[in-house]
Amino acid sequence: MPGPTAPPAPQHQRMRRNSGATGKPEQRFRGTPVSPGVAIGSVFGNHEPPTEVVHRTIAPAEARAERERLRVAIAGSIKQLNKLRARLSILPEDSQSEIAPLLEAYQRMLGPSRLVRGAERRIAQDHLAAETAMHDEAEAVAAAIVGAGDGKSLSADDRASMARRAEEVREIARRVVRNLTRAPFRSFAGLPEGAVLVCEWLRPSDAALLDPTRLAGVATDEGGGEGHTAVMLRALGMPAVLGADGLSHAIAEGEEVVVDGSAGVVILNPTPQTTAEARQAVAAFARERQRYARTRRLPAETTDGEKIELQANLGLPIELPLIAQSGARGVGLLRTEFLFMNREEVPDEDTQVEAMDGDTVTIRVLDWGGEKDIEALQAAGIVPEIADTNPALGARGIRLLLRQPGLFEQQLAAILRAAADGPVRVLLPMITNVAEVRTAREIYERVARRMRRAHERLPDRLPPLGVMIETPGAALSADALALEADFFAIGTNDLTAYTLAVDRSKADLAGLYDPLHPAVLRLIQFATEAALRLRKPVSVCGEMAANPRLTPLLIGLGLRSFSMNASAVPRVKQRVRAVSVEHCARLARRVMEQSDGAAIRALLDSAEDAPA
Ligand code: PEP
Ligand code: MG
């Protein structure tokens, strides 16, 4: 296997004459290494079903119905993008913030944009069918974007960026056209276990659908290291090479292939010698991972013996094996909305119980509304379409649950049933005042009484009922909330957004979204101290918990429990094991004296180098 320093080779070349298992000669392709590791598997070629747009006109009288067809297809496309957004939450924060702006751009184009207005005009004035109108308008918009650079002396970067934007317009139009014509979307359902996906190109939304537990690796003809697809593949931890020109046309289904995601090389029909070398590379990479994973069995304990609880956040069933491997002790946040989100109908109570079965689990009742749109609930007529002009400040989380007591009770019953099989805790999202907790507790106890009357097996003591501290209102009422709630889970994602009035998915505001802003840290400190005074358990389950750089600060603020993406647990554990509580407390005191995020970051950087 060539190492990362191997000299560049022509895009693809025949390297060795001796034949592999198929009798075909070995072929090597060089591309961009985007996600490290080596994969050996058989080729699963996946080509996008073509979207044929036939030029079709309509009778003038049909224009109204045709515009309605377009509206429905656009609404469907927006919902699909919302689902993809929801799935992003399994990725680390930096990956999410790379992909979210792209999905946001797609969604913007489906709003009152030139693309949509133009397509509507083509239906009304030119009497074109909706798919023809959408296709033609997208081509016109894309041509205008690229044409704006004509005759100007632009840098290669600027031209590349224009081409990217033009492609984004075409891409979103293709989605709408697929919805209009009901052409199938790309499916990865039949993927054989251990296969290597080889295709011409993969868009980020396709990458979001890949299952890293089934797929060994990915190689494509097109794409680069900085694109959103690359970010997704890295986040999923799959060895991947993009931009291996000519690869997909050289493959046959089932042929053996090696993907070296560290070196950027794809080897088709490897010779026995190459396969043996690749196996060694796989083993070496696994050993490296194991070194990391060895922390799995080590206690999460500071150098002066303070125990720190490290738990996993769980959103999708796909993450379950990752949790087991990570060394996390239980689930600190089960986001149940994702059980509902990718389904066409509301899962029945048994399905919910089954999904919740297992280790100690903190189950958050549905946090839907705002950005988290749940089609299944709307389709079942359980909730209306919510058309808030300002969804983040509208009906969301506990507010909606208290308006839908039937659904709330059903979820609580499912959780109580799961409690008969293992320890669980119930967590309420988006709390802003004590009345919400009191009402929720009344409902919770009523459900439990009803179940006892029906002789259902329930634990003697009801599972603890806790609250998310993710709004400034909750953080500043933490002393009162600590009297009502059994535990706190600090959600630093929303807490940062609401404190600083920044939507973190807005790329142009990204610089303002700062969890290290003193205002956010003061709220965390205030809430933590309020919980500790009343001896109520308190944890952090937002993305801050997953950042090992922040671990000493959070410990210094008094926190001893963190819940994060499973993949972050080993890193955070390593940090925990390298610091003392005394060092952390000193660091936190100095941090809390600072007046801005930049100074705090500088302090944290210098603390990383200093003895801890
Ligand atoms: C948070 O807001 O920090 C949190 C953990 O909840 P979610 O990310 O699901 O909104
Ligand atoms: Mg939240």
Coordinates of C-alpha atoms and ligand atoms in Angstrom, one line a residue, residues 89 96 313 333 335 337-338 364 367 372 396 429-430 468-470 489-496 498 504 513 540-544 563, ligand 1:
S89 CA -27.9 15.6 14.5
Q96 CA -23.3 19.5 11.2
N313 CA -26.7 10.8 23.2
L333 CA -30.2 11.8 26.2
R335 CA -34.0 12.1 21.5
E337 CA -38.3 12.7 18.1
F338 CA -36.1 10.7 15.7
R364 CA -36.6 12.9 26.5
D367 CA -39.1 17.7 21.3
K372 CA -38.0 19.5 14.1
R396 CA -42.1 23.6 20.5
P429 CA -37.6 19.6 26.6
M430 CA -37.8 23.3 26.2
M468 CA -33.8 20.4 30.0
I469 CA -32.1 23.6 30.9
E470 CA -31.8 25.0 27.4
A489 CA -29.8 18.2 31.7
I490 CA -28.2 21.3 30.4
G491 CA -28.7 21.6 26.6
T492 CA -26.0 24.0 25.6
N493 CA -27.0 24.0 21.9
D494 CA -30.3 25.7 22.4
L495 CA -29.1 27.6 25.5
T496 CA -26.4 29.3 23.3
Y498 CA -31.4 31.5 22.7
R504 CA -26.6 28.3 14.6
Y513 CA -22.7 31.4 17.9
V540 CA -24.5 18.6 30.2
C541 CA -25.9 17.0 27.0
G542 CA -25.3 19.7 24.4
E543 CA -22.4 19.6 22.1
M544 CA -20.1 21.3 24.6
S563 CA -23.6 13.1 27.6
Ligands
PEP1 C1 -29.6 21.1 23.3 O1 -30.3 22.0 22.9 O2 -28.4 21.4 23.7 C2 -30.0 19.7 23.2 C3 -29.2 18.8 23.7 O3 -31.2 19.4 22.6 P1 -31.3 19.4 21.0 O4 -29.9 19.5 20.4 O5 -32.0 18.1 20.7 O6 -32.2 20.5 20.7

